[in-house]
Amino acid sequence: MFFTNGCPMCGGQQSQGTTTLTVDKGSLLVVVRNVPAMVCDQCGEAWIMDSTAEDLEGIVSEAAAKSSQVKVIDMAA
Ligand SMILES: [Zn+2]
């Protein structure tokens, strides 16, 4: 477990789950579904791990190079 102190927002319990992220790159809007994250059971706030954030950065830059307008990516796929 990466977070053992509970949710920084509300102090609630966090558990492994997924979230949907939207990244606005200006000319391109990237929507990434099923991003692995720690999700707060209480407020629903999602926290992404550093390793996941790095993966996302690569995925988003690749999408930005190939697409325009809107790109939807499913990390579970
Ligand atoms: Zn919370």
Coordinates of N, CA and C in Angstrom, one line a residue, residues 5-76:
N5 N -2.0 6.7 5.5 CA -2.5 7.7 6.4 C -3.9 8.1 6.1
G6 N -4.5 7.4 5.2 CA -5.9 7.8 4.8 C -5.9 8.9 3.8
C7 N -7.1 9.4 3.5 CA -7.2 10.4 2.4 C -6.8 11.8 2.9
P8 N -5.9 12.4 2.2 CA -5.5 13.8 2.6 C -6.6 14.8 2.6
M9 N -7.7 14.5 1.9 CA -8.8 15.5 1.8 C -9.7 15.4 3.0
C10 N -10.0 14.2 3.4 CA -11.1 14.0 4.4 C -10.7 13.0 5.5
G11 N -9.5 12.3 5.3 CA -9.1 11.4 6.3 C -9.7 10.0 6.2
G12 N -10.5 9.8 5.1 CA -11.2 8.6 4.9 C -10.3 7.5 4.5
Q13 N -10.9 6.3 4.4 CA -10.1 5.1 4.0 C -10.0 5.1 2.5
Q14 N -8.7 4.7 2.0 CA -8.5 4.6 0.6 C -8.3 3.2 0.2
S15 N -8.8 2.8 -1.0 CA -8.6 1.5 -1.4 C -8.3 1.5 -2.9
Q16 N -7.7 0.4 -3.4 CA -7.3 0.3 -4.8 C -8.5 0.4 -5.7
G17 N -8.4 1.2 -6.7 CA -9.5 1.3 -7.6 C -9.0 1.9 -8.9
T18 N -9.9 2.4 -9.7 CA -9.6 3.1 -10.9 C -10.3 4.4 -11.0
T19 N -9.8 5.3 -11.8 CA -10.4 6.6 -12.0 C -10.3 7.0 -13.5
T20 N -11.0 8.0 -13.9 CA -11.0 8.6 -15.2 C -10.3 9.9 -15.2
L21 N -9.3 10.1 -16.0 CA -8.5 11.3 -16.0 C -8.8 12.1 -17.3
T22 N -8.9 13.4 -17.2 CA -9.0 14.2 -18.4 C -7.8 15.1 -18.5
V23 N -7.0 15.1 -19.6 CA -5.9 16.0 -19.7 C -6.1 16.9 -20.9
D24 N -6.1 18.2 -20.7 CA -6.3 19.2 -21.7 C -4.9 19.6 -22.3
K25 N -4.7 19.2 -23.5 CA -3.4 19.6 -24.1 C -3.5 20.7 -25.1
G26 N -4.6 21.5 -24.9 CA -4.8 22.6 -25.8 C -5.6 22.2 -27.0
S27 N -4.9 21.8 -28.1 CA -5.6 21.4 -29.3 C -6.2 20.0 -29.1
L28 N -5.8 19.3 -28.1 CA -6.2 17.9 -27.9 C -6.7 17.7 -26.5
L29 N -7.8 17.0 -26.3 CA -8.3 16.7 -25.0 C -8.2 15.1 -24.9
V30 N -7.4 14.7 -24.0 CA -7.2 13.3 -23.8 C -8.0 12.8 -22.6
V31 N -8.8 11.8 -22.8 CA -9.5 11.2 -21.7 C -9.0 9.8 -21.5
V32 N -8.5 9.5 -20.3 CA -7.9 8.2 -20.0 C -8.8 7.5 -18.9
R33 N -9.3 6.4 -19.4 CA -10.2 5.6 -18.5 C -9.5 4.5 -17.8
N34 N -10.0 4.0 -16.7 CA -9.5 2.9 -15.9 C -8.0 3.1 -15.5
V35 N -7.7 4.3 -15.1 CA -6.4 4.6 -14.5 C -6.3 4.1 -13.1
P36 N -5.3 3.2 -12.9 CA -5.2 2.7 -11.5 C -4.9 3.8 -10.5
A37 N -5.7 3.8 -9.4 CA -5.5 4.8 -8.4 C -6.0 4.3 -7.1
M38 N -5.6 5.1 -6.0 CA -6.2 4.9 -4.7 C -7.4 5.8 -4.6
V39 N -8.5 5.2 -4.3 CA -9.7 5.9 -4.3 C -10.3 6.0 -2.9
C40 N -10.6 7.2 -2.4 CA -11.2 7.4 -1.1 C -12.6 6.8 -1.0
D41 N -12.9 6.0 0.0 CA -14.2 5.4 0.2 C -15.2 6.5 0.6
Q42 N -14.7 7.6 1.2 CA -15.6 8.6 1.8 C -15.9 9.7 0.8
C43 N -14.9 10.3 0.2 CA -15.2 11.5 -0.6 C -15.0 11.2 -2.1
G44 N -14.5 10.0 -2.5 CA -14.3 9.6 -3.9 C -13.1 10.2 -4.6
E45 N -12.3 11.0 -3.8 CA -11.1 11.6 -4.4 C -10.1 10.4 -4.8
A46 N -9.5 10.6 -6.0 CA -8.6 9.5 -6.5 C -7.2 10.1 -6.5
W47 N -6.3 9.2 -6.0 CA -4.9 9.6 -5.9 C -4.0 8.6 -6.8
I48 N -3.3 9.2 -7.7 CA -2.5 8.4 -8.7 C -1.1 8.3 -8.2
M49 N -0.6 7.1 -8.3 CA 0.8 6.8 -7.9 C 1.8 7.4 -8.9
D50 N 3.0 7.7 -8.4 CA 4.0 8.3 -9.2 C 4.3 7.5 -10.5
S51 N 4.4 6.2 -10.3 CA 4.8 5.3 -11.5 C 3.6 5.4 -12.5
T52 N 2.4 5.4 -12.0 CA 1.2 5.6 -12.9 C 1.3 6.9 -13.7
A53 N 1.6 7.9 -12.9 CA 1.7 9.3 -13.5 C 2.7 9.3 -14.6
E54 N 3.8 8.7 -14.4 CA 4.9 8.6 -15.5 C 4.4 7.9 -16.7
D55 N 3.7 6.7 -16.5 CA 3.1 6.0 -17.6 C 2.1 6.9 -18.4
L56 N 1.3 7.6 -17.6 CA 0.3 8.5 -18.2 C 0.9 9.6 -19.1
E57 N 2.0 10.1 -18.6 CA 2.7 11.2 -19.3 C 3.1 10.7 -20.7
G58 N 3.6 9.5 -20.8 CA 4.0 8.9 -22.0 C 2.8 8.6 -22.9
I59 N 1.8 8.1 -22.4 CA 0.6 7.8 -23.1 C 0.0 9.0 -23.7
V60 N -0.1 10.1 -22.9 CA -0.7 11.3 -23.3 C 0.1 12.0 -24.4
S61 N 1.5 12.0 -24.3 CA 2.3 12.6 -25.3 C 2.2 11.9 -26.6
E62 N 2.1 10.5 -26.5 CA 2.0 9.7 -27.7 C 0.7 10.0 -28.4
A63 N -0.4 10.2 -27.6 CA -1.7 10.5 -28.2 C -1.7 11.9 -28.8
A64 N -1.0 12.8 -28.2 CA -1.0 14.2 -28.7 C -0.2 14.3 -30.0
A65 N 0.8 13.4 -30.2 CA 1.5 13.4 -31.4 C 0.7 12.8 -32.6
K66 N -0.2 11.9 -32.3 CA -1.0 11.2 -33.3 C -2.4 11.7 -33.6
S67 N -3.0 12.4 -32.6 CA -4.4 12.7 -32.7 C -4.6 14.2 -32.6
S68 N -5.8 14.6 -32.9 CA -6.3 16.0 -32.7 C -7.6 15.9 -32.1
Q69 N -8.0 17.0 -31.5 CA -9.4 17.1 -30.8 C -9.5 16.3 -29.6
V70 N -10.1 15.1 -29.8 CA -10.4 14.3 -28.6 C -9.9 12.9 -28.7
K71 N -9.2 12.4 -27.7 CA -8.7 11.0 -27.8 C -9.1 10.3 -26.5
V72 N -9.8 9.1 -26.6 CA -10.1 8.4 -25.4 C -9.3 7.1 -25.3
I73 N -8.6 7.0 -24.2 CA -7.7 5.9 -24.0 C -8.2 5.0 -22.8
D74 N -8.2 3.7 -23.0 CA -8.6 2.9 -21.8 C -7.4 2.1 -21.4
M75 N -6.9 2.4 -20.2 CA -5.7 1.8 -19.6 C -5.9 0.3 -19.3
A76 N -7.1 -0.1 -19.2 CA -7.4 -1.5 -18.9 C -7.3 -2.4 -20.2

